[in-house]
Short mmCIF file of C-alpha atoms in Angstrom, two decimals:
data_model
loop_
_atom_site.label_atom_id
_atom_site.label_comp_id
_atom_site.label_asym_id
_atom_site.label_seq_id
_atom_site.Cartn_x
_atom_site.Cartn_y
_atom_site.Cartn_z
CA MET A 1 -10.33 39.21 4.39
CA ILE A 2 -13.37 41.22 5.55
CA ARG A 3 -15.67 39.09 3.41
CA SER A 4 -14.14 35.87 4.85
CA LEU A 5 -14.62 37.15 8.39
CA SER A 6 -18.25 38.08 7.68
CA ILE A 7 -18.96 34.60 6.33
CA LEU A 8 -17.35 33.10 9.40
CA LEU A 9 -19.49 35.17 11.75
CA LEU A 10 -22.67 34.24 9.91
CA LEU A 11 -21.83 30.56 10.15
CA LEU A 12 -21.05 30.91 13.82
CA SER A 13 -24.40 32.48 14.59
CA ALA A 14 -26.03 29.37 13.15
CA ALA A 15 -23.72 27.07 15.04
CA LEU A 16 -24.20 28.24 18.60
CA SER A 17 -26.98 25.79 19.38
CA GLY A 18 -25.64 22.84 17.43
CA CYS A 19 -22.05 22.29 18.58
CA SER A 20 -21.09 19.09 20.33
CA GLU A 21 -18.25 18.94 22.81
CA GLY A 22 -17.78 15.19 22.47
CA VAL A 23 -15.02 13.51 20.45
CA ASP A 24 -15.32 10.08 18.90
CA ASN A 25 -11.72 8.90 19.09
CA GLU A 26 -12.52 6.21 16.53
CA ARG A 27 -13.59 8.86 13.99
CA ILE A 28 -11.36 11.92 14.25
CA ARG A 29 -11.72 14.85 11.87
CA VAL A 30 -8.62 17.01 11.30
CA ASP A 31 -8.46 20.36 9.49
CA VAL A 32 -5.18 21.97 8.43
CA ILE A 33 -4.99 25.71 7.76
CA GLU A 34 -3.64 26.60 4.34
CA ASP A 35 -4.27 30.13 3.07
CA ARG A 36 -4.22 28.86 -0.49
CA PRO A 37 -5.22 25.21 -0.22
CA ARG A 38 -3.34 23.06 -2.72
CA PRO A 39 -4.01 19.49 -3.83
CA LEU A 40 -2.77 16.90 -1.36
CA ASN A 41 0.48 15.55 -2.78
CA VAL A 42 2.98 13.56 -0.70
CA SER A 43 5.61 13.91 -3.46
CA ALA A 44 5.55 17.72 -3.66
CA THR A 45 8.77 19.61 -2.87
CA PRO A 46 8.49 21.75 -0.82
CA GLN A 47 5.40 20.29 0.78
CA PRO A 48 2.30 22.23 1.83
CA LEU A 49 1.48 21.58 5.49
CA ALA A 50 -1.46 19.22 4.92
CA SER A 51 0.60 17.16 2.46
CA ALA A 52 3.42 16.98 4.99
CA TYR A 53 1.00 15.58 7.58
CA LEU A 54 -0.20 13.04 5.03
CA ARG A 55 3.32 11.97 4.12
CA ALA A 56 4.36 11.64 7.77
CA ALA A 57 1.38 9.35 8.39
CA THR A 58 1.76 7.12 5.34
CA ALA A 59 5.46 7.18 4.44
CA GLN A 60 7.70 6.89 7.48
CA GLY A 61 11.46 7.20 7.29
CA LEU A 62 14.12 5.35 9.24
CA VAL A 63 12.96 7.28 12.31
CA THR A 64 10.02 9.52 13.12
CA PHE A 65 8.76 11.74 15.96
CA ASP A 66 6.55 10.54 18.79
CA GLU A 67 3.52 12.40 20.10
CA LYS A 68 5.74 14.64 22.25
CA GLY A 69 8.19 15.53 19.48
CA ARG A 70 10.96 13.10 20.45
CA VAL A 71 12.83 10.97 17.91
CA ALA A 72 11.22 7.51 17.78
CA PRO A 73 11.53 4.30 15.71
CA GLY A 74 10.17 4.31 12.17
CA LEU A 75 11.32 1.81 9.55
CA ALA A 76 14.20 1.11 11.94
CA ASN A 77 13.46 -0.27 15.40
CA ARG A 78 16.90 0.56 16.79
CA TRP A 79 20.17 2.23 15.82
CA ILE A 80 23.67 2.95 17.01
CA VAL A 81 26.13 5.75 16.38
CA THR A 82 29.82 4.88 16.14
CA GLU A 83 32.13 6.39 18.73
CA ASP A 84 33.67 8.81 16.22
CA GLY A 85 30.20 9.99 15.13
CA MET A 86 30.98 9.17 11.50
CA SER A 87 28.45 6.38 11.03
CA TYR A 88 24.80 5.72 11.94
CA ILE A 89 23.72 2.08 11.72
CA PHE A 90 20.01 1.22 11.64
CA ARG A 91 18.35 -2.17 12.04
CA LEU A 92 15.06 -2.30 10.15
CA ASN A 93 11.78 -3.69 11.41
CA LYS A 94 10.22 -6.56 9.56
CA GLY A 95 7.63 -4.70 7.58
CA ARG A 96 5.86 -4.17 4.29
CA TRP A 97 5.14 -1.26 2.04
CA ASN A 98 1.48 -0.34 1.82
CA ASN A 99 1.34 -2.13 -1.55
CA GLY A 100 2.20 -5.43 0.20
CA ARG A 101 5.86 -5.73 -0.82
CA GLU A 102 8.43 -6.52 1.87
CA VAL A 103 10.68 -3.73 3.08
CA GLU A 104 14.31 -4.63 2.31
CA SER A 105 17.51 -2.83 3.25
CA GLY A 106 18.77 -2.56 -0.33
CA GLU A 107 15.67 -0.72 -1.50
CA VAL A 108 15.61 1.48 1.60
CA ALA A 109 19.22 2.50 0.93
CA ARG A 110 18.46 3.34 -2.69
CA LEU A 111 15.32 5.31 -1.85
CA LEU A 112 17.02 7.27 0.92
CA THR A 113 19.99 8.07 -1.32
CA ALA A 114 17.63 9.43 -3.97
CA ARG A 115 15.68 11.45 -1.42
CA ILE A 116 18.84 13.00 0.04
CA ARG A 117 19.97 13.93 -3.46
CA GLU A 118 16.65 15.66 -4.09
CA LEU A 119 16.58 17.50 -0.77
CA ARG A 120 20.13 18.80 -1.24
CA LYS A 121 18.66 21.27 -3.73
CA GLY A 122 16.80 23.08 -0.94
CA ARG A 123 17.58 24.72 2.40
CA LEU A 124 18.90 21.47 3.90
CA GLY A 125 21.52 21.16 1.19
CA ALA A 126 24.56 22.30 3.16
CA GLU A 127 23.76 20.01 6.09
CA LEU A 128 23.03 17.01 3.89
CA GLY A 129 26.34 17.57 2.12
CA VAL A 130 28.02 15.91 5.12
CA ILE A 131 26.38 12.58 4.20
CA ASP A 132 28.85 10.50 2.20
CA ARG A 133 26.61 7.57 1.26
CA VAL A 134 23.87 5.22 2.39
CA VAL A 135 24.82 1.53 2.38
CA ALA A 136 22.71 -1.62 2.66
CA MET A 137 24.49 -4.13 4.88
CA THR A 138 23.82 -7.82 5.51
CA GLY A 139 20.39 -8.62 6.93
CA GLN A 140 17.97 -5.77 7.57
CA VAL A 141 20.69 -3.18 8.26
CA VAL A 142 21.27 0.24 6.67
CA GLU A 143 24.31 2.40 7.38
CA ILE A 144 24.67 6.14 6.79
CA ARG A 145 28.32 7.12 6.44
CA LEU A 146 29.40 10.70 6.99
CA THR A 147 32.40 12.83 6.07
CA ALA A 148 32.16 14.61 9.45
CA PRO A 149 30.14 14.09 12.64
CA MET A 150 26.50 15.17 12.35
CA PRO A 151 25.04 15.24 15.88
CA TYR A 152 21.51 16.14 14.77
CA LEU A 153 21.12 13.70 11.91
CA LEU A 154 18.28 11.81 13.63
CA GLU A 155 16.23 15.02 13.93
CA LEU A 156 16.55 15.54 10.18
CA LEU A 157 15.71 11.95 9.31
CA ALA A 158 12.53 12.19 11.40
CA LEU A 159 11.16 15.06 9.28
CA PRO A 160 8.25 14.25 6.94
CA GLU A 161 10.49 15.07 3.98
CA PHE A 162 12.49 11.90 4.69
CA GLY A 163 9.47 9.60 4.63
CA LEU A 164 10.21 6.97 1.98
CA LEU A 165 7.97 5.96 -0.92
CA SER A 166 8.43 2.75 -2.91
CA LYS A 167 6.64 2.82 -6.26
CA GLY A 168 4.28 5.42 -4.85
CA ALA A 169 3.58 3.49 -1.64
CA GLY A 170 4.82 4.24 1.85
CA SER A 171 5.07 1.82 4.76
CA GLY A 172 2.51 3.40 7.05
CA PRO A 173 1.91 3.52 9.92
CA MET A 174 -1.32 4.53 8.17
CA GLN A 175 -2.89 4.08 4.76
CA ALA A 176 -4.95 6.73 3.01
CA LYS A 177 -7.77 6.85 0.48
CA LYS A 178 -9.13 9.95 -1.17
CA PHE A 179 -12.81 10.75 -0.94
CA GLY A 180 -13.58 13.96 -2.80
CA GLN A 181 -11.53 16.72 -1.22
CA VAL A 182 -10.60 14.79 1.92
CA MET A 183 -8.28 11.91 2.79
CA GLN A 184 -9.38 9.10 5.08
CA LEU A 185 -6.59 7.35 6.95
CA ARG A 186 -6.61 4.06 8.86
CA ARG A 187 -3.80 2.48 10.85
CA ASN A 188 -1.87 -0.62 9.87
CA GLU A 189 -2.52 -3.18 12.61
CA THR A 190 -1.05 -6.66 13.19
CA ASP A 191 -2.97 -9.66 14.54
CA ASP A 192 -1.67 -12.32 16.95
CA GLU A 193 -0.23 -14.31 14.04
CA GLY A 194 1.68 -11.35 12.63
CA VAL A 195 -0.71 -10.72 9.74
CA GLN A 196 -1.15 -7.04 8.86
CA PHE A 197 -4.62 -5.56 8.42
CA LEU A 198 -6.27 -2.14 8.43
CA GLY A 199 -7.82 -1.07 11.71
CA ASN A 200 -11.31 0.35 11.96
CA ALA A 201 -10.40 3.68 13.58
CA MET A 202 -10.27 6.48 11.05
CA VAL A 203 -8.72 9.94 10.78
CA THR A 204 -10.17 12.28 8.16
CA LEU A 205 -7.82 14.97 6.84
CA GLN A 206 -8.81 18.09 4.96
CA ARG A 207 -7.54 21.64 4.61
CA GLY A 208 -8.86 25.12 4.00
CA ALA A 209 -8.44 28.82 4.66
CA ALA A 210 -8.44 29.83 8.33
CA SER A 211 -11.95 31.32 8.27
CA THR A 212 -13.40 28.20 6.61
CA VAL A 213 -11.60 25.84 8.97
CA LEU A 214 -12.72 27.71 12.08
CA ALA A 215 -16.30 27.79 10.83
CA ARG A 216 -16.25 24.01 10.37
CA TYR A 217 -14.92 23.60 13.90
CA ALA A 218 -17.58 25.88 15.35
CA LEU A 219 -20.24 23.87 13.52
CA GLY A 220 -18.93 20.68 15.14
CA GLN A 221 -17.60 19.36 11.82
CA SER A 222 -14.00 18.86 13.00
CA ASP A 223 -12.17 17.88 16.16
CA LEU A 224 -8.74 19.38 15.57
CA ILE A 225 -7.24 22.34 13.71
CA GLU A 226 -3.53 22.45 12.91
CA GLY A 227 -1.36 25.06 11.23
CA GLY A 228 -2.32 28.16 13.20
CA ARG A 229 0.06 31.12 12.93
CA PHE A 230 0.10 34.75 14.02
CA ASP A 231 -1.66 35.98 10.86
CA SER A 232 -4.79 33.91 11.55
CA PHE A 233 -4.74 34.17 15.36
CA PRO A 234 -7.25 37.08 15.65
CA LEU A 235 -9.89 34.88 14.00
CA LEU A 236 -9.99 32.72 17.12
CA ASP A 237 -11.62 35.56 18.99
CA ALA A 238 -14.02 36.25 16.11
CA ALA A 239 -14.94 32.56 16.09
CA ASN A 240 -15.55 32.64 19.84
CA ILE A 241 -13.16 29.72 20.38
CA ARG A 242 -12.86 29.01 24.08
CA ALA A 243 -9.43 29.44 25.64
CA ASP A 244 -9.36 25.83 26.88
CA HIS A 245 -9.64 24.64 23.25
CA ILE A 246 -6.56 26.60 22.14
CA GLN A 247 -3.12 25.03 22.46
CA PHE A 248 0.10 26.96 21.88
CA ASP A 249 3.43 25.38 21.02
CA ALA A 250 6.49 27.37 22.08
CA VAL A 251 8.60 26.53 19.05
CA PRO A 252 12.12 27.76 18.21
CA GLY A 253 12.91 29.24 14.84
CA LEU A 254 13.11 32.54 12.99
CA PHE A 255 10.48 35.27 13.20
CA GLY A 256 11.64 38.65 12.02
CA LEU A 257 12.41 40.91 9.08
CA HIS A 258 14.86 39.75 6.43
CA VAL A 259 16.44 42.52 4.37
CA VAL A 260 16.18 41.37 0.75
CA ASN A 261 16.88 44.63 -1.11
CA ASP A 262 20.41 46.05 -1.02
CA GLY A 263 19.36 49.40 -2.51
CA PRO A 264 20.88 52.75 -1.43
CA PHE A 265 19.25 52.95 2.00
CA LEU A 266 19.21 49.31 3.11
CA SER A 267 22.73 48.57 1.86
CA ASP A 268 24.03 50.64 4.80
CA THR A 269 24.44 48.60 8.00
CA ALA A 270 23.71 51.70 10.11
CA ASN A 271 20.31 52.10 8.47
CA ARG A 272 19.40 48.45 8.95
CA THR A 273 20.46 48.83 12.59
CA ALA A 274 18.18 51.86 12.91
CA ILE A 275 15.20 49.72 11.89
CA ALA A 276 16.15 47.05 14.43
CA MET A 277 16.41 49.70 17.15
CA ALA A 278 13.05 51.30 16.40
CA ILE A 279 10.89 48.19 16.88
CA ASP A 280 9.20 48.06 20.28
CA ARG A 281 8.98 44.28 20.51
CA PRO A 282 7.08 43.97 23.81
CA LYS A 283 4.44 46.47 22.66
CA LEU A 284 4.10 44.81 19.25
CA LEU A 285 3.58 41.36 20.77
CA THR A 286 1.25 42.69 23.46
CA ALA A 287 -1.15 43.66 20.68
CA PHE A 288 -1.79 39.91 20.26
CA ASP A 289 -2.06 39.15 24.00
CA ILE A 290 -0.30 35.78 23.79
CA VAL A 291 1.90 34.76 26.73
CA ALA A 292 3.66 32.08 24.66
CA TRP A 293 4.93 34.68 22.20
CA GLN A 294 8.23 36.01 23.49
CA GLU A 295 10.47 38.69 22.02
CA THR A 296 14.04 38.02 20.92
CA VAL A 297 16.98 40.06 19.67
CA THR A 298 19.38 37.25 18.76
CA LEU A 299 19.60 35.10 15.63
CA VAL A 300 19.92 31.83 17.56
CA PRO A 301 17.73 31.32 20.65
CA GLU A 302 19.70 32.11 23.79
CA SER A 303 18.08 29.12 25.48
CA LEU A 304 19.50 26.63 22.98
CA PRO A 305 21.66 24.29 25.12
CA ASN A 306 24.56 23.98 22.67
CA ARG A 307 24.75 27.66 21.71
CA ALA A 308 28.02 29.44 22.44
CA SER A 309 27.79 32.46 24.72
CA ILE A 310 28.02 35.59 22.56
CA ALA A 311 27.11 39.16 23.35
CA ARG A 312 23.70 40.43 22.41
CA PRO A 313 23.74 43.00 19.58
CA ALA A 314 24.98 46.37 20.86
CA TRP A 315 21.88 48.14 19.53
CA SER A 316 19.66 46.25 22.01
CA ALA A 317 21.38 47.61 25.16
CA PRO A 318 20.00 51.19 25.40
CA SER A 319 16.46 51.96 26.50
CA MET A 320 13.69 52.14 23.89
CA GLU A 321 13.69 55.93 24.06
CA GLU A 322 17.45 56.12 23.61
CA ARG A 323 17.42 53.62 20.76
CA ARG A 324 14.83 55.57 18.85
CA ALA A 325 16.67 58.84 19.34
CA MET A 326 19.87 57.34 17.91
CA ALA A 327 17.99 55.63 15.07
CA ALA A 328 16.14 58.86 14.14
CA ALA A 329 19.47 60.70 13.96
CA THR A 330 20.89 58.03 11.65
CA VAL A 331 17.91 58.25 9.30
CA ALA A 332 17.95 62.08 9.34
CA ASP A 333 21.65 62.11 8.43
CA TRP A 334 21.03 59.75 5.51
CA LYS A 335 18.16 61.88 4.19
CA LYS A 336 20.28 65.02 4.49
CA ALA A 337 23.00 63.44 2.37
CA ASN A 338 20.82 61.51 -0.08
CA GLY A 339 17.41 63.18 -0.27
CA ALA A 340 13.96 61.81 0.38
CA LEU A 341 13.50 58.16 1.33
CA ARG A 342 10.73 56.28 -0.41
CA ALA A 343 8.43 54.05 1.60
CA LEU A 344 10.00 50.64 2.24
CA ARG A 345 7.93 47.67 1.02
CA VAL A 346 7.30 44.99 3.67
CA ALA A 347 6.08 41.59 2.44
CA LEU A 348 3.64 39.96 4.85
CA PRO A 349 1.27 37.00 4.60
CA ARG A 350 -2.41 37.64 4.15
CA GLY A 351 -4.51 37.68 7.30
CA TYR A 352 -5.92 39.94 9.96
CA GLY A 353 -2.93 39.26 12.21
CA SER A 354 -0.67 40.71 9.54
CA ARG A 355 -2.76 43.89 9.63
CA ILE A 356 -2.14 44.23 13.36
CA PHE A 357 1.55 43.46 12.94
CA PHE A 358 1.91 45.99 10.11
CA ALA A 359 0.09 48.73 12.00
CA ARG A 360 2.42 48.36 14.97
CA LEU A 361 5.53 48.15 12.79
CA ARG A 362 4.52 51.20 10.79
CA ALA A 363 3.95 53.21 13.96
CA ASP A 364 7.34 52.12 15.32
CA LEU A 365 9.28 53.06 12.19
CA ALA A 366 7.43 56.36 11.83
CA THR A 367 9.08 57.45 15.09
CA ILE A 368 12.47 57.46 13.33
CA GLY A 369 11.32 58.96 10.02
CA ILE A 370 10.74 55.79 7.97
CA ASP A 371 7.48 55.07 6.17
CA ILE A 372 6.55 51.56 5.06
CA GLU A 373 3.89 49.97 2.86
CA ARG A 374 2.52 46.46 3.04
CA VAL A 375 2.73 44.14 0.03
CA THR A 376 1.97 40.46 -0.51
CA MET A 377 4.76 37.90 -0.65
CA ASP A 378 4.63 37.65 -4.44
CA ARG A 379 5.21 41.39 -5.02
CA PRO A 380 8.59 43.20 -5.12
CA HIS A 381 9.65 44.05 -1.58
CA ASP A 382 12.51 45.37 0.53
CA LEU A 383 11.82 43.57 3.80
CA LEU A 384 10.39 40.06 4.09
CA LEU A 385 8.74 38.71 7.22
CA VAL A 386 10.27 35.29 7.88
CA ASP A 387 8.16 32.94 10.03
CA ARG A 388 9.92 29.57 10.06
CA THR A 389 10.22 26.85 12.71
CA ALA A 390 13.62 25.26 13.28
CA GLN A 391 14.18 21.78 11.86
CA GLN A 392 17.21 21.14 14.08
CA SER A 393 18.19 21.90 17.66
CA SER A 394 21.49 23.31 16.42
CA PRO A 395 22.79 26.82 15.67
CA ILE A 396 23.73 25.48 12.23
CA TRP A 397 20.09 25.50 11.11
CA TYR A 398 19.69 29.21 11.85
CA LEU A 399 22.95 30.17 10.18
CA ASP A 400 22.10 28.11 7.10
CA GLN A 401 18.79 29.94 6.62
CA LEU A 402 20.65 33.24 6.37
CA SER A 403 23.62 32.06 4.33
CA CYS A 404 24.77 33.69 1.10
CA LYS A 405 23.07 30.88 -0.81
CA PHE A 406 19.67 32.33 0.14
CA ALA A 407 20.30 35.91 1.26
CA THR A 408 21.02 39.12 -0.68
CA ILE A 409 22.86 40.67 2.25
CA CYS A 410 24.97 38.09 4.05
CA SER A 411 28.40 37.27 5.43
CA ALA A 412 30.72 35.12 3.32
CA ARG A 413 33.01 34.93 6.34
CA ALA A 414 30.20 33.49 8.47
CA ASP A 415 29.53 30.87 5.79
CA GLU A 416 33.20 29.89 5.78
CA ILE A 417 33.21 29.48 9.56
CA VAL A 418 30.04 27.35 9.45
CA ALA A 419 31.66 25.13 6.81
CA GLU A 420 34.70 24.76 9.05
CA ALA A 421 32.48 23.89 12.01
CA ARG A 422 30.85 21.14 9.98
CA ARG A 423 34.22 19.57 9.26
CA THR A 424 35.45 19.46 12.85
CA ALA A 425 35.03 16.36 14.99
CA ASP A 426 35.49 18.24 18.28
CA SER A 427 32.12 19.29 19.74
CA ALA A 428 33.57 22.11 21.86
CA MET A 429 35.41 23.53 18.87
CA ARG A 430 32.28 23.22 16.75
CA ALA A 431 30.25 25.22 19.28
CA GLN A 432 32.96 27.88 19.43
CA LEU A 433 33.10 28.21 15.65
CA LEU A 434 29.33 28.44 15.35
CA GLY A 435 29.38 31.19 17.98
CA GLU A 436 31.92 33.10 15.89
CA ALA A 437 29.78 32.64 12.79
CA GLU A 438 26.68 33.86 14.62
CA ALA A 439 28.54 36.96 15.81
CA GLU A 440 29.72 37.67 12.26
CA LEU A 441 26.21 37.30 10.86
CA GLN A 442 24.65 39.26 13.71
CA ALA A 443 26.92 42.19 12.86
CA THR A 444 25.49 42.41 9.33
CA VAL A 445 21.98 43.11 10.66
CA ALA A 446 20.67 41.42 7.51
CA PHE A 447 18.01 39.73 9.62
CA ILE A 448 16.14 41.64 12.33
CA PRO A 449 14.84 39.23 15.02
CA ILE A 450 11.52 40.06 16.63
CA ALA A 451 10.16 36.95 18.41
CA ASN A 452 9.98 33.18 18.42
CA PRO A 453 7.53 31.73 15.86
CA LEU A 454 3.94 31.38 17.07
CA ARG A 455 2.11 28.11 16.42
CA TRP A 456 -1.35 27.19 17.70
CA SER A 457 -3.86 24.37 17.39
CA VAL A 458 -7.54 24.11 18.31
CA VAL A 459 -8.19 20.84 20.13
CA ARG A 460 -11.65 19.69 21.09
CA PRO A 461 -11.73 18.45 24.72
CA GLY A 462 -11.62 14.66 24.90
CA LEU A 463 -9.31 14.18 21.92
CA LEU A 464 -6.60 11.65 22.81
CA GLY A 465 -3.00 11.61 21.61
CA HIS A 466 -2.48 15.33 21.05
CA PHE A 467 0.21 17.01 23.14
CA ALA A 468 1.95 20.37 23.12
CA ASN A 469 5.58 19.96 22.10
CA GLY A 470 8.62 21.98 21.17
CA ARG A 471 8.30 21.21 17.47
CA GLY A 472 4.70 22.28 16.89
CA TRP A 473 4.21 19.02 15.04
CA HIS A 474 1.39 16.59 15.93
CA LEU A 475 1.36 13.39 13.89
CA LEU A 476 -1.94 11.89 12.79
CA GLN A 477 -0.99 8.32 13.73
CA TYR A 478 -1.07 9.14 17.46
CA LEU A 479 -4.51 10.73 17.47
CA GLY A 480 -7.27 8.86 19.26
CA ARG A 481 -4.87 6.74 21.29
CA ASP A 482 -4.06 7.02 24.95
CA PRO A 483 -0.24 6.77 25.21
CA THR A 484 -0.51 5.42 28.75
#
């Protein structure tokens, strides 16, 4: 990390006199931060961030997101939901795959069915289990039939993962060609006679480690950086990036410590609670000096409109001083009964921001008699830092991430309640059940919330089509265009 930072600073010293503030919106250069850059592959599962951007641009699904993160038409130009919420019916645009073949409802239904089957193996599996089948109807119509109402289906279908590929080709709205280590993308345009052609405007996509990407930006070699997280945030200051170039997205999701080892100490709920009590969240976040980064103590964001009203965890009520006194007593009692406590291993991503985070966390836990050591994600660990943006505006997404399918310490009862909530057609009852499940899971203290996820971009002034939004997702096809 030190070597990377030194290289960055050397490059910056050479760049100070050569940077250009202008943006050519016909030739936009985009860099995506990936700590370990992997080959661009739109078929990879799960997808690295740069590959997800590429898939979203070249392989749209039935719906997509617009530049402000709202669900928008994709392959389908309109849709309806039946009154009972058990069926979504989509009317397709007249369009072609990027290999020239016409888009037909039968093929779309088959491709979507196959994609859903594949994605059921991952973290979306429980939610996708509600989908009964995808049916091609007469004309350019596709129907998705459900076994229970699924209010947030459109949000899922708009994710890059649901972009459809036919014989390796998507349907746009862009087409891509590889040139060395970069991809060059151009938009599908249509002339006055309805003939499709490739436009002249171009977006160049590449990826790299944070220090490399920031150096390229400082040298005027890129116009936009995506994929910024807390671990790379301190490099913005080292790169002397101006504040008016930095854009934060206040995104919902999970940011906190997941207990993954149910050994003697962490198997005790009281000890996990002691860790939650010891963390001084405001002080930890202040070390990064980011207004958009807000602390949290609940599993599901309290601001989520459809979240049931449940009490905050009892451990969060006392003052910081009182919490630490109670937590220290809990740890001391455990040591008295069980002997010395080894240092707990905390898995964090690489990056200077992780150093800052770890230093604050270690100081906090030292106040209650717990020592910790930092390890990389691929090493054995006891606590795992989860930094994941929500893919749905529903409590179900949060509860699924922490279900017994993925977690060592979990609540089978919470999983049962979530499954019951999925089956109910009554929205009020569903919200009530999800509130009960959240309360059950909250009581396990298997996940220790700290804040909302932090996402940032670097945007050169003059770039069109890039807007802050609640998803932290900025699609390439909108760049360079004035939405007005």
